[in-house]
Short mmCIF file of C-alpha atoms and ligand atoms in Angstrom, two decimals:
data_model
loop_
_atom_site.label_atom_id
_atom_site.label_comp_id
_atom_site.label_asym_id
_atom_site.label_seq_id
_atom_site.Cartn_x
_atom_site.Cartn_y
_atom_site.Cartn_z
CA MET V 1 151.77 33.27 207.18
CA GLY V 2 150.82 36.47 206.28
CA LEU V 3 152.15 36.40 202.86
CA ALA V 4 151.37 33.01 202.12
CA VAL V 5 147.34 33.85 202.84
CA LEU V 6 148.10 37.16 200.61
CA CYS V 7 149.73 34.75 197.61
CA ALA V 8 146.96 32.53 198.16
CA GLY V 9 144.55 35.28 197.80
CA LEU V 10 146.20 36.87 195.10
CA LEU V 11 145.90 33.56 193.06
CA VAL V 12 142.15 32.82 193.87
CA ALA V 13 141.83 36.46 192.85
CA LEU V 14 143.43 35.32 189.40
CA VAL V 15 142.01 32.32 188.78
CA LEU V 16 138.41 33.97 189.37
CA LEU V 17 139.78 37.35 186.71
CA HIS V 18 140.88 34.62 184.13
CA LEU V 19 137.37 32.58 184.46
CA GLY V 20 135.54 35.64 184.36
CA TRP V 21 137.52 36.99 181.19
CA ARG V 22 137.57 33.41 179.63
CA ARG V 23 133.50 33.28 179.98
CA ARG V 24 133.23 37.10 178.36
CA TYR V 25 135.66 36.10 175.74
CA ARG V 26 133.35 33.00 174.75
CA GLU V 27 130.54 35.23 174.98
CA LEU V 28 132.77 37.48 172.83
CA ARG V 29 133.15 34.80 170.04
CA GLN V 30 129.73 33.75 170.13
CA ILE V 31 128.50 37.23 169.46
CA HIS V 32 130.94 37.33 166.80
CA GLU V 33 130.20 34.30 165.14
CA GLN V 34 126.44 35.07 165.08
CA THR V 35 127.68 38.61 163.34
CA VAL V 36 129.21 36.58 161.03
CA GLN V 37 126.54 33.95 160.22
CA ARG V 38 123.95 36.85 159.72
CA TRP V 39 126.09 38.80 157.44
CA ALA V 40 126.63 35.72 155.31
CA ARG V 41 123.34 34.92 155.40
CA SER V 42 122.25 38.63 154.66
CA HIS V 43 125.34 38.78 151.82
CA THR V 44 123.73 35.33 150.39
CA GLU V 45 120.16 36.38 149.85
CA PHE V 46 121.25 39.93 148.97
CA VAL V 47 123.39 38.19 145.98
CA GLN V 48 120.37 35.55 145.68
CA GLU V 49 117.90 38.22 145.11
CA ALA V 50 120.33 40.56 142.73
CA GLN V 51 120.52 36.70 140.89
CA THR V 52 116.80 36.28 140.67
CA ARG V 53 116.37 40.49 139.49
CA LEU V 54 119.26 39.82 136.97
CA THR V 55 117.50 36.79 135.72
CA ALA V 56 113.81 38.38 135.25
CA VAL V 57 115.27 41.12 133.42
CA LEU V 58 117.26 39.08 130.94
CA ASN V 59 114.05 36.75 130.53
CA THR V 60 112.01 39.62 129.69
CA LEU V 61 113.87 41.41 127.73
CA ALA V 62 113.29 41.59 124.07
CA GLU V 63 116.68 41.84 122.61
CA GLY V 64 118.98 38.99 122.50
CA ILE V 65 121.89 38.97 125.52
CA LEU V 66 125.17 37.04 124.93
CA LEU V 67 127.82 37.33 127.93
CA LEU V 68 131.64 36.16 126.82
CA ASP V 69 134.53 35.56 129.30
CA GLU V 70 137.78 36.70 128.24
CA HIS V 71 138.84 33.64 126.25
CA HIS V 72 135.33 34.81 124.01
CA ARG V 73 133.40 31.96 125.46
CA VAL V 74 129.54 32.49 126.28
CA LEU V 75 129.06 32.64 129.65
CA LEU V 76 125.41 33.75 129.13
CA ALA V 77 122.79 33.79 127.11
CA ASN V 78 119.03 34.91 127.56
CA PRO V 79 115.82 33.46 126.58
CA ALA V 80 115.24 36.18 123.64
CA PHE V 81 118.50 35.18 122.08
CA ARG V 82 117.95 31.24 122.03
CA SER V 83 114.67 32.34 119.97
CA LEU V 84 116.38 34.43 117.78
CA PHE V 85 118.69 31.92 116.53
CA GLN V 86 116.15 28.63 116.22
CA PRO V 87 116.65 26.04 116.61
CA PRO V 88 117.28 27.05 120.32
CA ALA V 89 121.09 25.99 120.80
CA ALA V 90 122.62 25.56 124.42
CA PRO V 91 126.03 27.76 123.53
CA GLU V 92 127.00 28.51 127.38
CA GLY V 93 130.79 26.85 127.49
CA GLN V 94 130.89 27.14 124.07
CA PRO V 95 133.43 29.67 122.41
CA LEU V 96 131.45 32.83 120.36
CA LEU V 97 132.40 30.92 117.09
CA ALA V 98 131.68 27.55 117.50
CA ALA V 99 128.66 28.42 118.99
CA LEU V 100 127.36 30.30 115.86
CA ARG V 101 129.67 29.78 113.11
CA TRP V 102 129.07 33.25 112.19
CA HIS V 103 132.53 35.28 111.62
CA GLU V 104 130.86 38.56 111.08
CA LEU V 105 129.60 38.40 114.41
CA ASP V 106 133.19 37.05 115.85
CA GLU V 107 134.96 39.91 113.78
CA LEU V 108 132.69 42.33 116.00
CA SER V 109 133.41 41.08 119.16
CA ARG V 110 137.05 41.09 118.77
CA ALA V 111 137.29 44.06 116.88
CA LEU V 112 136.82 46.35 120.50
CA SER V 113 139.27 47.58 122.23
CA PRO V 114 140.22 49.81 125.01
CA GLU V 115 140.61 52.55 122.39
CA GLN V 116 136.99 51.45 121.16
CA PRO V 117 135.34 49.41 123.78
CA ALA V 118 131.79 49.72 121.97
CA LEU V 119 130.71 49.21 118.55
CA THR V 120 127.47 48.97 116.89
CA ARG V 121 126.61 47.18 113.42
CA GLU V 122 123.75 45.79 111.57
CA LEU V 123 124.28 42.60 110.27
CA ALA V 124 122.28 39.54 108.13
CA TRP V 125 121.88 36.14 109.85
CA SER V 126 121.66 33.49 107.18
CA GLY V 127 119.44 31.38 109.34
CA PRO V 128 117.40 29.45 109.30
CA PRO V 129 115.60 31.54 109.74
CA GLU V 130 116.78 34.71 107.79
CA ARG V 131 117.00 37.84 109.96
CA TRP V 132 118.50 41.42 110.34
CA LEU V 133 119.56 42.11 113.47
CA ARG V 134 121.39 45.27 115.05
CA VAL V 135 124.41 43.91 117.22
CA SER V 136 125.80 46.13 119.58
CA ALA V 137 128.83 44.93 121.60
CA ALA V 138 130.58 46.63 124.74
CA ALA V 139 133.87 44.84 126.07
CA LEU V 140 135.23 45.78 129.71
CA PHE V 141 138.81 46.18 129.98
CA ASP V 142 140.96 46.20 133.31
CA ALA V 143 143.61 48.86 133.78
CA ALA V 144 146.14 46.81 132.10
CA GLY V 145 144.15 46.53 128.71
CA LYS V 146 143.01 42.96 129.44
CA ARG V 147 139.71 42.02 128.47
CA LEU V 148 137.40 41.05 131.10
CA HIS V 149 133.67 40.52 129.80
CA THR V 150 132.00 41.46 126.39
CA ILE V 151 128.38 41.36 126.11
CA LEU V 152 126.90 41.92 123.17
CA VAL V 153 123.25 42.81 122.51
CA PHE V 154 120.80 41.80 119.26
CA SER V 155 117.81 43.90 118.22
CA ASP V 156 115.55 42.40 115.16
CA LEU V 157 115.26 44.50 112.13
CA THR V 158 113.71 41.75 110.34
CA ARG V 159 109.77 43.32 110.27
CA LEU V 160 111.46 46.59 109.82
CA LYS V 161 113.65 45.65 106.91
CA GLN V 162 110.74 43.95 105.40
CA LEU V 163 108.36 46.45 105.51
CA GLU V 164 111.06 48.62 103.97
CA ARG V 165 111.04 46.18 101.55
CA VAL V 166 107.43 46.06 100.74
CA ARG V 167 107.34 50.01 100.68
CA GLN V 168 110.16 50.21 97.85
CA GLU V 169 108.16 47.24 95.82
CA PHE V 170 105.08 49.39 96.49
CA VAL V 171 106.46 52.40 94.90
CA ALA V 172 108.50 50.87 92.32
CA ASN V 173 105.32 48.98 91.24
CA VAL V 174 103.34 52.16 91.66
CA SER V 175 105.63 54.48 88.93
CA HIS V 176 105.40 51.53 86.51
CA GLU V 177 101.88 51.37 86.41
CA LEU V 178 101.29 54.82 86.20
CA ARG V 179 104.04 55.24 83.73
CA THR V 180 103.00 53.12 81.11
CA PRO V 181 99.56 54.90 80.41
CA LEU V 182 101.55 57.92 80.73
CA SER V 183 103.79 57.00 78.15
CA HIS V 184 101.14 55.83 75.88
CA ILE V 185 99.57 59.07 76.20
CA LYS V 186 102.87 61.07 75.55
CA GLY V 187 103.56 59.18 72.60
CA TYR V 188 100.25 59.62 71.21
CA VAL V 189 99.72 63.13 71.57
CA GLU V 190 103.31 63.36 69.73
CA THR V 191 101.53 61.67 67.14
CA LEU V 192 98.70 64.20 66.73
CA LEU V 193 100.69 67.00 67.11
CA THR V 194 103.53 65.87 64.36
CA GLY V 195 100.70 65.74 61.61
CA ALA V 196 98.09 62.93 62.59
CA ALA V 197 95.50 66.21 62.44
CA SER V 198 95.53 66.05 58.98
CA ASP V 199 94.48 61.88 58.63
CA PRO V 200 90.56 61.52 60.62
CA ALA V 201 90.93 58.19 60.58
CA LEU V 202 94.54 57.86 62.61
CA GLN V 203 93.50 61.24 64.45
CA GLN V 204 90.30 59.32 65.55
CA ARG V 205 92.82 56.26 66.75
CA CYS V 206 95.02 58.19 68.70
CA LEU V 207 92.25 60.29 70.39
CA GLN V 208 90.54 56.68 71.68
CA THR V 209 93.94 55.35 73.17
CA ILE V 210 94.71 58.67 75.15
CA ALA V 211 90.89 58.05 76.23
CA ARG V 212 91.73 54.76 77.41
CA ASN V 213 94.76 55.48 79.01
CA ALA V 214 94.02 58.65 80.76
CA ASN V 215 90.90 56.06 81.89
CA ARG V 216 93.20 53.54 83.28
CA LEU V 217 95.37 56.15 85.26
CA GLU V 218 92.04 57.25 86.97
CA LEU V 219 91.13 53.94 87.85
CA LEU V 220 94.56 53.40 89.14
CA ILE V 221 94.56 56.42 91.34
CA GLU V 222 91.14 56.12 92.63
CA ASP V 223 92.15 51.89 93.55
CA LEU V 224 95.10 53.60 95.41
CA LEU V 225 93.21 56.20 97.31
CA THR V 226 91.11 53.83 98.16
CA LEU V 227 93.46 52.03 99.47
CA ALA V 228 95.23 54.69 101.10
CA GLU V 229 91.89 55.75 102.97
CA LEU V 230 91.65 51.75 104.39
CA GLU V 231 95.08 51.46 105.37
CA SER V 232 94.68 54.42 107.58
CA GLY V 233 92.10 52.88 109.20
CA GLN V 234 90.89 56.79 109.22
CA VAL V 235 87.50 56.36 107.74
CA ALA V 236 85.04 55.10 109.76
CA LEU V 237 82.90 52.15 108.52
CA GLN V 238 79.46 52.57 108.77
CA PRO V 239 77.94 49.13 108.81
CA ARG V 240 74.15 48.58 109.30
CA PRO V 241 72.22 45.07 108.38
CA ILE V 242 71.81 44.64 105.03
CA SER V 243 69.53 41.82 103.33
CA LEU V 244 71.91 39.85 101.41
CA PRO V 245 69.75 38.28 98.61
CA ASP V 246 68.42 41.77 97.67
CA PHE V 247 71.91 43.39 97.80
CA VAL V 248 73.23 40.62 95.49
CA GLY V 249 70.12 41.15 92.76
CA LYS V 250 70.94 44.45 92.44
CA ILE V 251 74.54 44.33 91.59
CA LEU V 252 73.97 41.48 89.38
CA GLN V 253 72.07 43.64 87.67
CA ASP V 254 74.31 45.97 86.88
CA PHE V 255 76.70 43.80 86.14
CA GLN V 256 74.43 42.13 83.57
CA PRO V 257 75.42 44.10 80.44
CA ARG V 258 79.09 43.11 80.96
CA ALA V 259 78.21 39.31 81.55
CA SER V 260 76.36 39.60 78.38
CA ALA V 261 79.19 40.92 76.37
CA ARG V 262 81.23 37.41 77.45
CA GLN V 263 77.90 35.55 77.44
CA ILE V 264 78.16 34.70 80.52
CA GLN V 265 75.03 33.52 82.64
CA LEU V 266 74.96 35.57 85.99
CA GLU V 267 73.27 33.21 88.78
CA SER V 268 72.27 34.07 92.86
CA GLN V 269 71.99 31.92 94.81
CA VAL V 270 71.68 33.31 98.00
CA PRO V 271 69.49 32.60 100.68
CA PRO V 272 67.34 35.56 103.24
CA LEU V 273 70.47 36.13 105.40
CA ARG V 274 71.42 39.37 106.79
CA VAL V 275 74.68 40.67 107.44
CA ARG V 276 76.53 43.62 109.10
CA ALA V 277 78.26 45.65 106.89
CA ASP V 278 78.76 49.05 105.26
CA PRO V 279 76.71 49.03 102.24
CA LEU V 280 79.27 51.32 100.14
CA ARG V 281 82.22 48.82 101.25
CA LEU V 282 80.44 45.76 100.75
CA GLU V 283 79.36 46.71 97.16
CA GLN V 284 83.24 47.62 96.33
CA VAL V 285 83.96 43.83 97.46
CA LEU V 286 81.51 42.53 95.29
CA ALA V 287 82.05 44.54 92.23
CA ASN V 288 85.70 43.53 92.73
CA LEU V 289 84.74 39.69 92.79
CA LEU V 290 82.23 39.63 90.52
CA ASP V 291 84.61 42.11 87.69
CA ASN V 292 87.16 39.70 87.83
CA ALA V 293 84.73 36.36 87.58
CA ILE V 294 83.21 37.66 84.61
CA LYS V 295 87.00 39.11 83.26
CA TYR V 296 89.03 36.18 83.95
CA GLY V 297 86.21 33.49 83.61
CA ARG V 298 85.18 31.06 80.77
CA GLN V 299 83.04 33.01 77.75
CA GLY V 300 79.77 31.45 77.18
CA GLY V 301 80.11 30.28 81.41
CA HIS V 302 78.81 30.95 84.40
CA VAL V 303 79.42 32.99 87.59
CA TRP V 304 77.66 32.47 90.81
CA VAL V 305 77.04 34.35 94.07
CA ARG V 306 76.36 32.00 97.09
CA ALA V 307 76.21 32.49 100.79
CA ARG V 308 75.27 30.41 103.97
CA THR V 309 75.65 30.99 107.63
CA SER V 310 78.95 29.18 108.14
CA SER V 311 78.43 30.03 112.27
CA ASP V 312 76.36 32.24 114.96
CA GLU V 313 78.14 34.71 113.94
CA TRP V 314 79.01 34.83 110.40
CA VAL V 315 77.99 34.59 107.05
CA GLU V 316 80.14 33.34 104.28
CA VAL V 317 79.99 34.67 100.56
CA ALA V 318 81.55 32.77 97.80
CA VAL V 319 81.78 34.64 93.98
CA ALA V 320 82.22 31.65 92.14
CA ASP V 321 83.30 31.30 88.11
CA ASP V 322 84.09 28.19 85.66
CA GLY V 323 86.55 29.51 84.07
CA PRO V 324 90.18 28.28 84.18
CA GLY V 325 90.83 29.24 87.61
CA LEU V 326 94.52 29.91 89.45
CA PRO V 327 97.51 28.08 89.78
CA PRO V 328 98.31 26.58 93.76
CA GLU V 329 101.02 29.39 94.20
CA ALA V 330 98.80 31.89 93.35
CA CYS V 331 96.37 31.26 95.48
CA GLU V 332 98.38 32.34 98.00
CA ARG V 333 99.52 35.87 96.71
CA VAL V 334 96.37 36.92 94.87
CA PHE V 335 95.61 39.65 97.53
CA GLU V 336 98.76 41.14 97.77
CA ARG V 337 99.30 44.65 95.90
CA PHE V 338 99.90 44.61 92.56
CA TYR V 339 100.00 40.45 92.46
CA ARG V 340 98.73 39.13 88.86
CA VAL V 341 99.14 35.88 87.13
CA ASP V 342 99.14 37.24 83.98
CA LYS V 343 100.22 40.77 83.46
CA ALA V 344 99.68 41.15 80.28
CA ARG V 345 95.67 40.12 80.22
CA SER V 346 95.36 42.10 83.57
CA ARG V 347 96.08 45.13 82.00
CA GLU V 348 94.46 44.50 78.53
CA GLN V 349 91.34 43.83 80.54
CA GLY V 350 92.12 47.59 82.09
CA GLY V 351 92.91 45.70 85.65
CA THR V 352 94.78 48.29 88.13
CA GLY V 353 96.12 44.66 90.18
CA LEU V 354 94.98 46.13 93.43
CA GLY V 355 91.31 44.84 93.17
CA LEU V 356 91.82 41.81 95.73
CA ALA V 357 93.84 43.70 97.86
CA ILE V 358 90.99 46.20 98.35
CA VAL V 359 88.66 43.46 99.02
CA LYS V 360 90.92 42.26 101.69
CA HIS V 361 91.34 45.09 103.85
CA ILE V 362 87.28 45.49 103.49
CA VAL V 363 86.34 42.11 104.60
CA GLN V 364 89.00 42.67 107.25
CA ARG V 365 87.94 45.95 108.66
CA HIS V 366 84.60 44.04 108.98
CA GLY V 367 86.23 41.38 110.87
CA GLY V 368 85.92 39.07 108.51
CA ARG V 369 88.42 36.81 106.40
CA VAL V 370 88.90 35.87 102.78
CA TRP V 371 90.27 33.51 100.53
CA VAL V 372 90.30 31.50 97.53
CA GLU V 373 89.78 27.95 96.29
CA SER V 374 90.79 27.09 92.86
CA GLN V 375 92.19 24.18 90.44
CA PRO V 376 93.54 25.25 87.30
CA GLY V 377 91.00 24.43 84.44
CA ARG V 378 88.39 24.22 86.56
CA GLY V 379 87.18 27.83 88.29
CA ALA V 380 88.07 30.01 90.91
CA THR V 381 85.99 30.45 94.27
CA PHE V 382 86.44 33.57 96.33
CA TYR V 383 85.42 33.20 99.64
CA PHE V 384 84.43 35.78 102.41
CA THR V 385 83.24 35.86 105.69
CA LEU V 386 80.98 39.24 107.36
CA PRO V 387 79.47 39.19 110.71
CA SER V 388 75.37 38.51 110.42
CA ALA V 389 72.86 40.76 111.55
CA PRO V 390 70.24 39.71 113.86
CA GLU V 391 66.53 39.80 112.72
CA PRO V 392 64.93 42.58 113.28
CA ALA V 393 62.55 42.42 116.62
CA VAL V 394 58.66 42.15 116.08
CA ALA V 395 56.72 44.67 117.26
CA VAL V 396 54.00 42.85 119.60
CA THR V 397 50.37 43.78 117.86
CA GLU V 398 47.31 43.16 118.56
CA SER V 399 46.72 40.05 115.32
CA PRO V 400 48.73 37.38 116.80
CA ALA V 401 48.68 36.24 113.24
CA VAL V 402 51.34 39.21 112.78
CA ALA V 403 53.32 37.92 115.68
CA ALA V 404 53.39 34.62 114.70
CA ALA V 405 55.03 35.42 111.29
CA PRO V 406 58.38 37.05 112.54
CA SER V 407 60.67 35.45 109.61
CA ALA V 408 58.17 36.54 106.92
CA ALA V 409 58.65 40.07 108.30
CA SER V 410 62.30 39.65 108.18
CA LYS V 411 62.40 38.36 104.85
CA VAL V 412 60.98 41.22 103.39
CA ALA V 413 63.88 43.24 101.03
CA GLY V 414 64.89 45.85 103.23
CA ASN V 415 67.27 48.83 101.56
CA GLY V 416 65.98 50.85 98.68
CA GLY V 417 69.41 51.26 97.05
CA LEU V 418 73.02 49.56 96.83
CA SER V 419 74.62 52.35 99.31
CA GLY V 420 71.39 52.41 101.61
CA GLY V 421 71.24 49.52 104.04
CA ASP V 422 68.34 47.69 105.91
CA THR V 423 68.04 49.97 108.95
CA ARG V 424 65.35 47.71 110.78
CA GLU V 425 67.63 46.27 113.54
P1 ADP B 501 93.52 42.76 88.13
O1 ADP B 501 93.20 44.27 88.40
O2 ADP B 501 94.76 42.73 87.79
O3 ADP B 501 91.97 41.56 87.89
P2 ADP B 501 93.09 42.26 90.95
O4 ADP B 501 93.55 42.34 92.24
O5 ADP B 501 91.51 41.95 91.01
O6 ADP B 501 93.74 42.70 90.08
O7 ADP B 501 93.49 40.50 90.98
C1 ADP B 501 94.71 40.37 90.99
C2 ADP B 501 94.82 39.00 90.13
O8 ADP B 501 94.10 37.68 90.38
C3 ADP B 501 94.45 39.24 88.62
O9 ADP B 501 95.03 39.71 87.72
C4 ADP B 501 94.02 37.63 87.78
O10 ADP B 501 95.22 37.22 87.38
C5 ADP B 501 93.54 36.61 89.02
N1 ADP B 501 92.20 36.56 89.27
C6 ADP B 501 91.72 37.15 90.24
N2 ADP B 501 90.25 37.07 90.20
C7 ADP B 501 90.58 35.74 89.12
C8 ADP B 501 89.48 34.90 88.58
N3 ADP B 501 87.78 34.64 88.75
N4 ADP B 501 89.75 33.90 87.76
C9 ADP B 501 91.05 33.60 87.78
N5 ADP B 501 92.57 34.60 88.04
C10 ADP B 501 91.40 35.47 88.67
#
């Protein structure tokens, strides 16, 4: 009996222990599941956050990025890559060669090996659009030397290459322009040294040619220095209000003898407008345009200077002639340094090929625009815009008659000379 009670008690104790352990086990499992879930959630969040960050970096990079898998198929391409190789392709999933059809790039990527896991080359992409690119390629290999991933980074060198080409062309042009008058000078000096001294007529001709070419060299160097000064941006403009009709009138007076030599009539159609400009620079602009209009215009023809208000803040000035004008393709290029429609004619007229480039720089430094409109055989009109200057404030006086006539006061001539602006503001 006692044994039966002991056994029953033991059994009950065992059952209770079991139930206790089962509850504890459930609690522990629950805790474990919650921990696993929390860990999984934070891992997913971590991965998502890392992915968002990576995407943000790839999207903002100026360099094009291409990630390839072990079979040279594109895994990822960032927006900069797509904009480099317009029209934007969808290269993901395609083999590199099929995606771009660019053999040199494919060769560069395949040239990577465990011994040489990174390479950089400058490659030309035939376009469209045509580009120069620096491509840096790097590959990841496993311990057995099997390629896992390849990354290609594209930096656009097109702008740099273009600037380099412009610089080289400029140096070549300058050398050519300097060499021509210099070789003339040398040639005639030699003629003088080898006997022309005894022939006064020949001597005179030689000296005249030497003087003309020396002049040409001087003009060229002056224009080059002006351009360099303007391009450096180091020379500050000294803008002030200028009364346009007076300013134009005085320049036209200076050009009268040259115009008369070609029987060209100069006309000013400039209303009483005021611009805010550096007087010395504005004089250079008008002088270059008038010089061209007289030089390239029709003998016995007309040259006009016109002006109008183009908006509240801008005045548009035009210099027009009724000469042979310019072909359409030249209208786009005349403001380039050394561009000439007819090289021989320009040189014969003493042109340096830099006048319109100087005009463009000066106008742009004032914040304005410059352009040309022309139809071959029907003259050319060169336009430029300058900021308008406000009418001078009218002082309050005792006489109502004076106060009532502000615009008349503003129309009075302003500057005393070409290099002096209208100082009233
Ligand atoms: P250049 O010293 O040769 O005159 P510019 O830069 O002033 O150099 O002008 C560039 C070229 O633009 C000239 O060589 C000429 O061919 C053309 N050009 C400029 N102005 C006119 C014009 N009014 N009519 C026709 N062609 C012009």
